[in-house]
Structures are given as C-alpha cells and as structure tokens.
PDB file of C-alpha atoms in Angstrom:
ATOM      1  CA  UNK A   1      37.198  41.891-147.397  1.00 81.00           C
ATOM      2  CA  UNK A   2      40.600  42.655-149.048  1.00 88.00           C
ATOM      3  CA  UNK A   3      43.032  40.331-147.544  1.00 94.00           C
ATOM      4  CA  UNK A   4      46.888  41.876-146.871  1.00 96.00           C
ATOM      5  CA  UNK A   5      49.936  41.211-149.110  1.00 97.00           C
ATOM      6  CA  UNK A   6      52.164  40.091-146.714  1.00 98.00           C
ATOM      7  CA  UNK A   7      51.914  40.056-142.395  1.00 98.00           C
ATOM      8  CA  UNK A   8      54.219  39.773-139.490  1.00 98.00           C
ATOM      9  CA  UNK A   9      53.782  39.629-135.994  1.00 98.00           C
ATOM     10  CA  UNK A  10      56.883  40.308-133.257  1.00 98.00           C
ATOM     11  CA  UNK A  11      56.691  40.036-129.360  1.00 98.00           C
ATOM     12  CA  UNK A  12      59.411  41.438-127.487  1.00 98.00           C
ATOM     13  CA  UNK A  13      59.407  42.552-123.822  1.00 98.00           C
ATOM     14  CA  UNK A  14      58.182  46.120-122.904  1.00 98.00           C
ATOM     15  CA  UNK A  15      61.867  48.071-121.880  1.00 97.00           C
ATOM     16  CA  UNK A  16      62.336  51.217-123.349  1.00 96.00           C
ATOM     17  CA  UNK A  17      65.386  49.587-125.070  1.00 97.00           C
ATOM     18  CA  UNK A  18      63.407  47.662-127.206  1.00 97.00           C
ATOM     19  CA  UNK A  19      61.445  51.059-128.775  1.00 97.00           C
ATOM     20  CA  UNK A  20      64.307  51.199-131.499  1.00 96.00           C
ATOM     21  CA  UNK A  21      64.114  47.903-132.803  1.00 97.00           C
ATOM     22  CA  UNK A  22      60.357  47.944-132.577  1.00 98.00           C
ATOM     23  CA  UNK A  23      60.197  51.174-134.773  1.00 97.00           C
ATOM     24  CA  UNK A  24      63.036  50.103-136.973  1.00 97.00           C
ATOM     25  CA  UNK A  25      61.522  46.481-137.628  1.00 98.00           C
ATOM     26  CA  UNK A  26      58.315  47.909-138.602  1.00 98.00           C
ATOM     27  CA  UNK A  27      59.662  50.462-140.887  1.00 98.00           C
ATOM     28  CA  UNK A  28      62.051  47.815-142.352  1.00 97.00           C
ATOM     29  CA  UNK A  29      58.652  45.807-143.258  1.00 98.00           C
ATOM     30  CA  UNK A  30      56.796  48.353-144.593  1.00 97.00           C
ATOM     31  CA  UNK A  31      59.326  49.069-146.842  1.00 95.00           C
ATOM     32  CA  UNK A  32      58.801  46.931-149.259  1.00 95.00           C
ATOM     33  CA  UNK A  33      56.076  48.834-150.328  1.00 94.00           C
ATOM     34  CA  UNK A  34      57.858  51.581-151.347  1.00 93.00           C
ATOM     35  CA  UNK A  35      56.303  54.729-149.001  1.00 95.00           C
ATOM     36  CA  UNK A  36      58.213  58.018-148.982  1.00 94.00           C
ATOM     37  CA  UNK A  37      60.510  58.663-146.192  1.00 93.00           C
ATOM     38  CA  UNK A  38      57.932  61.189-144.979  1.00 94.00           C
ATOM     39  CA  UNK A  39      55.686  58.061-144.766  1.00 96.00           C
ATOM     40  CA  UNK A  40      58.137  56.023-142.962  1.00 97.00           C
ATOM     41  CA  UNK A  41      59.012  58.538-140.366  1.00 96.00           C
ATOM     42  CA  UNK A  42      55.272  58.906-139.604  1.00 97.00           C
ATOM     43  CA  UNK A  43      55.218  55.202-138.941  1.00 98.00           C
ATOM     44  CA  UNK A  44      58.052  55.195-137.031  1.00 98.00           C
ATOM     45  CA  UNK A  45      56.905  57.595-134.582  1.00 97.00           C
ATOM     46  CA  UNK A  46      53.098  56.049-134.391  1.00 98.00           C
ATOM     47  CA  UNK A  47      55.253  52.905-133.384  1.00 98.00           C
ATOM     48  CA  UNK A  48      57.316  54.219-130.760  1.00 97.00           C
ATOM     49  CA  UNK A  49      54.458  56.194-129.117  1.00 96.00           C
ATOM     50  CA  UNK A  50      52.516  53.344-128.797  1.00 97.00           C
ATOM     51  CA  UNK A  51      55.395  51.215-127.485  1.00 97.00           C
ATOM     52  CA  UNK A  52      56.330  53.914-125.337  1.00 96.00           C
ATOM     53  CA  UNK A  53      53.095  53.744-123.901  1.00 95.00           C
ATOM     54  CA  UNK A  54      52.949  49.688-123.295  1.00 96.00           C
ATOM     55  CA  UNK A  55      56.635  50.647-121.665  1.00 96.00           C
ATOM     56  CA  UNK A  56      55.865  53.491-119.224  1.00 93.00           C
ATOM     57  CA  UNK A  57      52.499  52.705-118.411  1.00 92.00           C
ATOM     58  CA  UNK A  58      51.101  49.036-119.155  1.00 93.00           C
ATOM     59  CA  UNK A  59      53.399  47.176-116.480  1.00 95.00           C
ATOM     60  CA  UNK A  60      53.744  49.094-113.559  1.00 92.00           C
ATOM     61  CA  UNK A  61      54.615  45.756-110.913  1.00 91.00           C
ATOM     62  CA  UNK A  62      56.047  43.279-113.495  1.00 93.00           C
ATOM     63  CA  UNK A  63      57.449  43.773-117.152  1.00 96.00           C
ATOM     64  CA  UNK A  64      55.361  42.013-119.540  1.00 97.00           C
ATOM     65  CA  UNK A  65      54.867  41.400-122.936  1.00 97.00           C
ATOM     66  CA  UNK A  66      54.677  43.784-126.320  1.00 98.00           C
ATOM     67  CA  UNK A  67      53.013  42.097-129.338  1.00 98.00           C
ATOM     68  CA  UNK A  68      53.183  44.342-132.984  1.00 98.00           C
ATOM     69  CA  UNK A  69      50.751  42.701-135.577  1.00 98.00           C
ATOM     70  CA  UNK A  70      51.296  44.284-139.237  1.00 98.00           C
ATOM     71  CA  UNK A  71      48.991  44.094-142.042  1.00 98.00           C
ATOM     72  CA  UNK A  72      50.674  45.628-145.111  1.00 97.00           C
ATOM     73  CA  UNK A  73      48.392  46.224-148.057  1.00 96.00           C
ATOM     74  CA  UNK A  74      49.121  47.198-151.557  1.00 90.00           C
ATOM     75  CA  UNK A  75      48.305  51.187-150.517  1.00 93.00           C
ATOM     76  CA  UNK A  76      48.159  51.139-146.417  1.00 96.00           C
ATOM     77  CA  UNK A  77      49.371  49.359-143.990  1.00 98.00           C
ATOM     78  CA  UNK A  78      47.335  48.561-140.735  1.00 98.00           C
ATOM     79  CA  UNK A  79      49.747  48.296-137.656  1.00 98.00           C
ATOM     80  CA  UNK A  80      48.679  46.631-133.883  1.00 98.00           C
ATOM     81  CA  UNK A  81      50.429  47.466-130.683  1.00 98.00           C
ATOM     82  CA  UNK A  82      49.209  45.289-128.288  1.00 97.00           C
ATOM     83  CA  UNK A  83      49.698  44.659-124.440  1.00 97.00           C
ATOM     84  CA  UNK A  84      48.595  42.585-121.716  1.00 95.00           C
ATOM     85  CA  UNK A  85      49.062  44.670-119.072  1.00 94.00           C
ATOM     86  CA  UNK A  86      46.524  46.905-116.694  1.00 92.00           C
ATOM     87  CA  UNK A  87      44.855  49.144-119.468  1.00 90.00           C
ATOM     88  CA  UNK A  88      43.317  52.245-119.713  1.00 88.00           C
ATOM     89  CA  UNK A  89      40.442  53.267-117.699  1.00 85.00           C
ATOM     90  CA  UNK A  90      38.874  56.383-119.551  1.00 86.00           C
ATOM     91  CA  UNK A  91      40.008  55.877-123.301  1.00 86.00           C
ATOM     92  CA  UNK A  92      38.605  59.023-124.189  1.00 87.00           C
ATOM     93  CA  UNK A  93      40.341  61.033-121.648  1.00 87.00           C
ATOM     94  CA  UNK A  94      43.794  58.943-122.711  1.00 86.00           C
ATOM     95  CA  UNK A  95      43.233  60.677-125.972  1.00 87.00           C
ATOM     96  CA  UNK A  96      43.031  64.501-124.652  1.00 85.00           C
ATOM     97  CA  UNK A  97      46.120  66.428-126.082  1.00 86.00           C
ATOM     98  CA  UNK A  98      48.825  67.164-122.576  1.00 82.00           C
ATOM     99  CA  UNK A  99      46.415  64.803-120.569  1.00 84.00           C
ATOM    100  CA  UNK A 100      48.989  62.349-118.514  1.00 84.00           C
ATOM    101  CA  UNK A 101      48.643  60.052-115.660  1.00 81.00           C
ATOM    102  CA  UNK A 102      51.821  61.021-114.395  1.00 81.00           C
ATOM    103  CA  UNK A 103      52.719  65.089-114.147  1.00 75.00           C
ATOM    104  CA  UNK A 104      55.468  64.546-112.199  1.00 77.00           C
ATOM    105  CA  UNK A 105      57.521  62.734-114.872  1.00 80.00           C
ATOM    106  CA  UNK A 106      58.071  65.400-117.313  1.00 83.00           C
ATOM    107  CA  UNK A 107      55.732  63.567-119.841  1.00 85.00           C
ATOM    108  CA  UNK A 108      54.069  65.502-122.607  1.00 83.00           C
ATOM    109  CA  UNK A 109      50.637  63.480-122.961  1.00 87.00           C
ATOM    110  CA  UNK A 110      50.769  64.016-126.750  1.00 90.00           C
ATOM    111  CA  UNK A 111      51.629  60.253-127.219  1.00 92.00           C
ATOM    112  CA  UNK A 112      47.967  59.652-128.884  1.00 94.00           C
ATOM    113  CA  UNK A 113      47.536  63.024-130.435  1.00 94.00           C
ATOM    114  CA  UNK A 114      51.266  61.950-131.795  1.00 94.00           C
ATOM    115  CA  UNK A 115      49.831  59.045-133.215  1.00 96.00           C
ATOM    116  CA  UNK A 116      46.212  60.553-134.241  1.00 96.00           C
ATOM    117  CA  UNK A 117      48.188  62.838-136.436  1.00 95.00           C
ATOM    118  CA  UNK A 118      50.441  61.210-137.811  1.00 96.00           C
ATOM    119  CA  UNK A 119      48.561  58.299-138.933  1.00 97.00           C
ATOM    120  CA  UNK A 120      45.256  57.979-140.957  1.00 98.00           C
ATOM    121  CA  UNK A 121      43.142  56.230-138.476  1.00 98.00           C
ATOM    122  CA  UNK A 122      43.905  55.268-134.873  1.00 97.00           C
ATOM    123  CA  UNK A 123      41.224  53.065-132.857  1.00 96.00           C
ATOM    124  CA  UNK A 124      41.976  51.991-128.785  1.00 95.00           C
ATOM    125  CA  UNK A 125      40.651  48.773-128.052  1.00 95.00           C
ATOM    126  CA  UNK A 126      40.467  46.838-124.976  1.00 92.00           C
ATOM    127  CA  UNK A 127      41.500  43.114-125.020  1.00 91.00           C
ATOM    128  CA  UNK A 128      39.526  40.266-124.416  1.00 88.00           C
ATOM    129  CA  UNK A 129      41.542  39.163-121.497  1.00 86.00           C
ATOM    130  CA  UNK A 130      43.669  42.075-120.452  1.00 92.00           C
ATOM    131  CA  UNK A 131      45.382  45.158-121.784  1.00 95.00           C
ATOM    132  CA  UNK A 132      44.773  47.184-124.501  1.00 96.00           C
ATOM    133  CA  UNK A 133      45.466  47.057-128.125  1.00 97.00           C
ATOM    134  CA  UNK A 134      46.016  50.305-130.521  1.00 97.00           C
ATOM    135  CA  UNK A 135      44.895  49.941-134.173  1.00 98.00           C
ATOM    136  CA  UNK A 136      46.640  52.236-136.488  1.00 98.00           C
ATOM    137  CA  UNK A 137      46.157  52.997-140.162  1.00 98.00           C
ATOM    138  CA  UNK A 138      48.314  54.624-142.879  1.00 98.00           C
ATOM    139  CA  UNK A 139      47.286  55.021-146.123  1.00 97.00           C
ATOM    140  CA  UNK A 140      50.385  55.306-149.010  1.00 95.00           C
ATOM    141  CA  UNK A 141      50.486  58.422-151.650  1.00 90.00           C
ATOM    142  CA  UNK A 142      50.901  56.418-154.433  1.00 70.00           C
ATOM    143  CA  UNK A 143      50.470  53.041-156.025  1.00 57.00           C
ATOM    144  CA  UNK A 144      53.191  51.184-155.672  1.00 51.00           C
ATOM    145  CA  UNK A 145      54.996  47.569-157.209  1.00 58.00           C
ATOM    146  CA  UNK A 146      54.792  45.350-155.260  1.00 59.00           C
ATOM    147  CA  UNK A 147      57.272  43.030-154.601  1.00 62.00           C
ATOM    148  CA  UNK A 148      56.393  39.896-152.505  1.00 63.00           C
ATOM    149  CA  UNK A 149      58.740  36.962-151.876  1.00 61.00           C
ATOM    150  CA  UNK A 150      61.316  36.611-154.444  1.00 53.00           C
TER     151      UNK A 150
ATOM    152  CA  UNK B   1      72.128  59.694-127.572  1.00 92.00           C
ATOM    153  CA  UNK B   2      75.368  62.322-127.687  1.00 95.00           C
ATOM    154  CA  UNK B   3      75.206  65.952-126.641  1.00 97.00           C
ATOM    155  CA  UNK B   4      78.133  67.754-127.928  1.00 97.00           C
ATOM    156  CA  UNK B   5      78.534  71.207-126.142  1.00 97.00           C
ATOM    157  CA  UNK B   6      80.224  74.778-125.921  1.00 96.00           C
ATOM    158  CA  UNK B   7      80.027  78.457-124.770  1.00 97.00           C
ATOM    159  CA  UNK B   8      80.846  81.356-126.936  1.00 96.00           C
ATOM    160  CA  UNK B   9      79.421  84.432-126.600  1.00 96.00           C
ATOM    161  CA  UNK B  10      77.288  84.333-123.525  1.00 96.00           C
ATOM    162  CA  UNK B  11      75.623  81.596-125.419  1.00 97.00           C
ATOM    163  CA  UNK B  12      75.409  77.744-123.958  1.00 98.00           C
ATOM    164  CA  UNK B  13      75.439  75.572-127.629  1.00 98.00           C
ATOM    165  CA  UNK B  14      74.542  72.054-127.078  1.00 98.00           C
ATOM    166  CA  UNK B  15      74.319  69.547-130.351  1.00 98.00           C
ATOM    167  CA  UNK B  16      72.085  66.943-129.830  1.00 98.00           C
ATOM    168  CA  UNK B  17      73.321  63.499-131.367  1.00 97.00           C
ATOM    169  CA  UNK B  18      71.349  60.492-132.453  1.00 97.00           C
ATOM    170  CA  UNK B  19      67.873  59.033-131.128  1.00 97.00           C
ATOM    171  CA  UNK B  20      65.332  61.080-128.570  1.00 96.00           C
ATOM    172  CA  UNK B  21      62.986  58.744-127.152  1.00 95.00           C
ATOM    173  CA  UNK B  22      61.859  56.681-123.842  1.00 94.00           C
ATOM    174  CA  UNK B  23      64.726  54.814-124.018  1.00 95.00           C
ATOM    175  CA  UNK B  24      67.367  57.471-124.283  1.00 97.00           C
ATOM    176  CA  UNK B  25      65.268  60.535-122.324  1.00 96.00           C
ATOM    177  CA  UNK B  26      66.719  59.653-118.822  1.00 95.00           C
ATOM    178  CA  UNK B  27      70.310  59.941-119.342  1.00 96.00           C
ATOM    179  CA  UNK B  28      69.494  63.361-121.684  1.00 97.00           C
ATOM    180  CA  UNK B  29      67.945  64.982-119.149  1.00 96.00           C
ATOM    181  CA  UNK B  30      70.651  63.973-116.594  1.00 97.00           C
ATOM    182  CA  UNK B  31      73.203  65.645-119.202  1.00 97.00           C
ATOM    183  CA  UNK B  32      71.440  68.771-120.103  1.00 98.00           C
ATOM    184  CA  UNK B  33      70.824  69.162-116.578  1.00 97.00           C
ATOM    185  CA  UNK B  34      74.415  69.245-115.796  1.00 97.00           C
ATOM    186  CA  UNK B  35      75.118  71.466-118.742  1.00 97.00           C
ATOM    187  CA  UNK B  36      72.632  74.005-117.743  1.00 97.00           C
ATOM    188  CA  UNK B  37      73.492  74.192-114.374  1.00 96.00           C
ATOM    189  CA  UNK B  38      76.705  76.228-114.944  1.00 95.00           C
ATOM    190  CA  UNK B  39      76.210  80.335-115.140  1.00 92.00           C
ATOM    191  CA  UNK B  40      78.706  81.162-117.699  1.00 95.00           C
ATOM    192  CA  UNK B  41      75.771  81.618-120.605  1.00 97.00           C
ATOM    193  CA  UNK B  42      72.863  83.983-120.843  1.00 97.00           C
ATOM    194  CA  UNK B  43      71.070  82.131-123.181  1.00 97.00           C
ATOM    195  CA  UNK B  44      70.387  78.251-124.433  1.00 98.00           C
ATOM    196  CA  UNK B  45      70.458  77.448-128.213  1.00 98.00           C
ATOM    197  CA  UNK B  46      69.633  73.264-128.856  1.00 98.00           C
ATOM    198  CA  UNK B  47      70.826  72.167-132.599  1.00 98.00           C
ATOM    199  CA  UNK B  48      68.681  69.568-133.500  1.00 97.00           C
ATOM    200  CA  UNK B  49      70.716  68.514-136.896  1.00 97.00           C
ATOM    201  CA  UNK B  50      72.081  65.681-136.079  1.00 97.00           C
ATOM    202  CA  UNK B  51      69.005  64.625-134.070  1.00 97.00           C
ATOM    203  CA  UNK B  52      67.812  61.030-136.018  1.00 96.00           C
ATOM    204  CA  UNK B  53      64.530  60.603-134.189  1.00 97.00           C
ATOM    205  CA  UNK B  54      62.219  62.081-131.827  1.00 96.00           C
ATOM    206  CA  UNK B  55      58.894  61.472-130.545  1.00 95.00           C
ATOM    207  CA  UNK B  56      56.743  63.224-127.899  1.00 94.00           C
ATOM    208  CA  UNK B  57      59.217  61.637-124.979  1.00 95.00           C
ATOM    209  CA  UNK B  58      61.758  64.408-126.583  1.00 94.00           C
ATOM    210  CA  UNK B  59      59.147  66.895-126.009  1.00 94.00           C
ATOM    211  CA  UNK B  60      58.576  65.969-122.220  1.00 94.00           C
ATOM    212  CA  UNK B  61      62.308  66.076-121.869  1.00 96.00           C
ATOM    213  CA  UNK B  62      62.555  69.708-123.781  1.00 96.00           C
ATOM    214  CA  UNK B  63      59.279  71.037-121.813  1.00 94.00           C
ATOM    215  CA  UNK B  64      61.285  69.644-118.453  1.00 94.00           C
ATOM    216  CA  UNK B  65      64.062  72.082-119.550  1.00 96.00           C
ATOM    217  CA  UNK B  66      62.348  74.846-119.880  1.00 96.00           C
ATOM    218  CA  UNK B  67      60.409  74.950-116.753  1.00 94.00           C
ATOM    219  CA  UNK B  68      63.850  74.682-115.174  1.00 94.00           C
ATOM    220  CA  UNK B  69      65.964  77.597-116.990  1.00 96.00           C
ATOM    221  CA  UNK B  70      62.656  79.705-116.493  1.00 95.00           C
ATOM    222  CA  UNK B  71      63.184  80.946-112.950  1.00 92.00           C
ATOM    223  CA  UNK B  72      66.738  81.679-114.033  1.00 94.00           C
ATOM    224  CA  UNK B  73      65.164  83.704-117.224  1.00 96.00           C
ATOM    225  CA  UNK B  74      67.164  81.988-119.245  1.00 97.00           C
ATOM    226  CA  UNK B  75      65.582  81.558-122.801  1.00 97.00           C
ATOM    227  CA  UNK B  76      66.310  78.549-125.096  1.00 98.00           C
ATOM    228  CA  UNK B  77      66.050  78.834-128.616  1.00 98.00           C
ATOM    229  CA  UNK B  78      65.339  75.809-131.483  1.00 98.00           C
ATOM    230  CA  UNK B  79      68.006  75.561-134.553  1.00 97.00           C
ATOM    231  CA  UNK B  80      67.961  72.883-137.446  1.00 97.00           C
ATOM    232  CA  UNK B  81      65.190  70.925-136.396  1.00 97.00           C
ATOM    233  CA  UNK B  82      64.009  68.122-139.183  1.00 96.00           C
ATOM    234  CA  UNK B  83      60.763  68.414-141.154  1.00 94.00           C
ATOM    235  CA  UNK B  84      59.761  65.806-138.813  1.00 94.00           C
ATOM    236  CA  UNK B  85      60.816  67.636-135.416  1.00 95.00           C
ATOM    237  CA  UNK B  86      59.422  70.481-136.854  1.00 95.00           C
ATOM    238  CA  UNK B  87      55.920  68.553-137.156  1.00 94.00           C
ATOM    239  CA  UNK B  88      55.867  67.696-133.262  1.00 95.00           C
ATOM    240  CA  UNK B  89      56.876  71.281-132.419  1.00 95.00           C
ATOM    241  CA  UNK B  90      53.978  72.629-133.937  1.00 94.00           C
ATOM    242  CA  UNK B  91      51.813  70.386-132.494  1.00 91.00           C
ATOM    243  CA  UNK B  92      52.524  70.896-129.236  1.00 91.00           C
ATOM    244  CA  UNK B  93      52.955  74.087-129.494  1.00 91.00           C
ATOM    245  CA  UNK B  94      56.588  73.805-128.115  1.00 94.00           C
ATOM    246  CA  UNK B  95      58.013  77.166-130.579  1.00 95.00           C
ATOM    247  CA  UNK B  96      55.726  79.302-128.235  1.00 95.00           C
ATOM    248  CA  UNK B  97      58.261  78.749-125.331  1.00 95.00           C
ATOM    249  CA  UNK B  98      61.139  77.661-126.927  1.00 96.00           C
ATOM    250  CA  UNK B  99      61.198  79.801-130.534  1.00 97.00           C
ATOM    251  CA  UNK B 100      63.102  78.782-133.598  1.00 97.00           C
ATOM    252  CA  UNK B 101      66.109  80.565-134.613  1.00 95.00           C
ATOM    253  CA  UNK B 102      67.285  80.253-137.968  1.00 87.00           C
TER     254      UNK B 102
END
C-alpha cells in the first residue's frame, strides 16, 4: 500500500460561507505538487460540490460539522468530504444527472455528475455512525518534484 | 459576487463579477431578478469574463433565469465564459437554452 507524501485534515462548520475557504485551502495544498491550473480548477469545483452538498442538504434542523481529509500523493491526490449529518437514502439515485431532492430551489442536481466528471474516481460512502462521506480521486498529468517540508 | 449592468440597443448587458456558488447564489438571483424585471431590453446577454468560479449552484441560478424570462420570450445569450464554465455548460446541456454568442 503506497502511503501519501504529505496529509491534512480541516473541520469547519457547514455555511455556505465557508465553500470558499474550503475550495481554496484544498487547492492551496495540493499545490505543492505542481498540477496544472486545469487540474486545480477541477479540484476546486469537486470540493465545493461536495461541500455544497454537506451545506444544503446534510443539516436540515441544526448546522453541523464539515470534515475534508486529503491524501496527496506523488501523482494523485485522494480528497474526503465528510459529514455527520442525515445522509443519503438511495446513493444511486443521488448520483442521476438533474435528480434533486428539492425542485423548488432552483438546484441543478449535477452536483455528483459535477464531481464524477471532473475527478478520476468518486465513491459515496456511508459513515459508521452517521452521515456520509465522498471519496474523490485525481490523478496528475505529469510527474512532478516534489517538495515536502523545507 | 458583483453584477455590473447596462442597456444599449434593446439589449440588457449584465457582467458578472467574482465567485458563483452556494454561498453567493442567493443574493445573485435577488439582483438579476431585479435587473430583468424592467422592459426596456428585448434580449439578455450574461458576460461571464470576469466570472472567477462557478460550480453547478451557478447553473441552478442561470436555469432559474431562464424559466423566468421564458414566458416573456425573452432569450439570454452566453459571452466569455472560461474553459472551465464552458466545461459545466456542456454538461448540462445549459447552451441548448441559453446559446453562446461570441
């Protein structure tokens, strides 16, 4: 099992106004990496969809918690969203392209097909306690140097 | 996010500034909304140039749009959307009801 180069972990509550930092901190950490901007946009907008979803549909009484795990690897970076909140009931039918839970809210239901395509691999798991966790994989163009911890 | 606006020709312009997401999709709609419900414009073009970021919340918001300005047959029309906008448009599908204009 190939261990990562380098992790982080950051918790932060679920309010929409936390989606920018969430994005931004992730992007900021896979940086070091080197991935083309392409790369890191791609990322950035797995990050926010999945936030987006721990925001808007996760807590629906009281706002809880958001939890981003990163694995960054020398070529790909592995990325959970995690939330402790209600979770899904049909995962399968979560994943449908314009499938929503709420059609009155002017929501697209692309969130996962956002994230399916823009990312390499995307697995929805359900936590052992409660909530749901989304596993997301990119995988880098090119070999890059590293640099780790200077 | 900052929505700069004007009307020349019949046409409703409206630059859309910054960062489209969950966070910044409620007070967007609120301002479009506004914008869109005057009658001095026969058509709707949305420059996306100076738009930073958008994820599929920016599509809700643009679909939302739409559905309003079509019982008024009022079309809206795409300009200078980023590689990356471009990429969600396509995916969705959105050019079908609001085209790209070049």
């Amino acid at each position: 099992m190939i261990k990562p180069i380098n992790e982080m972990n950051i918790s932060f509550k679920a309010l929409s106004v936390n989606e920018g930092f969430a994005r931004a901190c992730v992007a900021a950490f896979c940086a070091q990496v080197n991935p083309s901007l392409d790369e890191i946009t791609d990322i950035k907008t797995a990050v926010s969809e999945a936030v987006t979803n721990c925001v808007v549909h996760a807590y629906p009484k009281k706002v809880g918690d958001v939890n981003i795990k990163v694995e960054l690897y020398e070529n790909s970076v592995i990325i959970f969203v995690s939330d402790n909140g209600i979770g899904i009931e049909d995962f399968e039918r979560a994943r449908e392209p314009f499938f929503t839970t709420k059609p009155n809210e002017e929501r697209s239901g692309m969130g996962f097909t956002v994230m399916e395509s823009f990312m390499d691999k995307l697995e929805l798991l359900k936590n052992e306690g409660r909530g749901v966790t989304v596993k997301m994989e990119k995988f880098f163009s090119i070999k890059k140097n590293i640099a780790v911890g200077e | 996010m900052l929505v700069k606006n004007r009307v020349y020709n019949n046409t409703l312009y409206v630059l859309l500034s910054g960062e489209l997401d969950e966070h910044s999709a409620y007070n967007t709609r609120i301002t479009l909304d506004e914008l869109f419900e005057h009658d001095n414009f026969k058509q709707i073009i949305i420059d996306l140039s100076e738009l930073d970021f958008m994820d599929s919340t920016g599509i809700g918001v643009l679909i939302g749009r739409y559905k309003k300005m079509k019982d008024r047959k009022i079309p809206i029309f795409i300009c200078n959307p980023s590689a990356h906008a471009e990429k969600i448009f396509k995916m969705t599908g959105l050019y079908e009801i609001m085209p790209k204009i070049v």
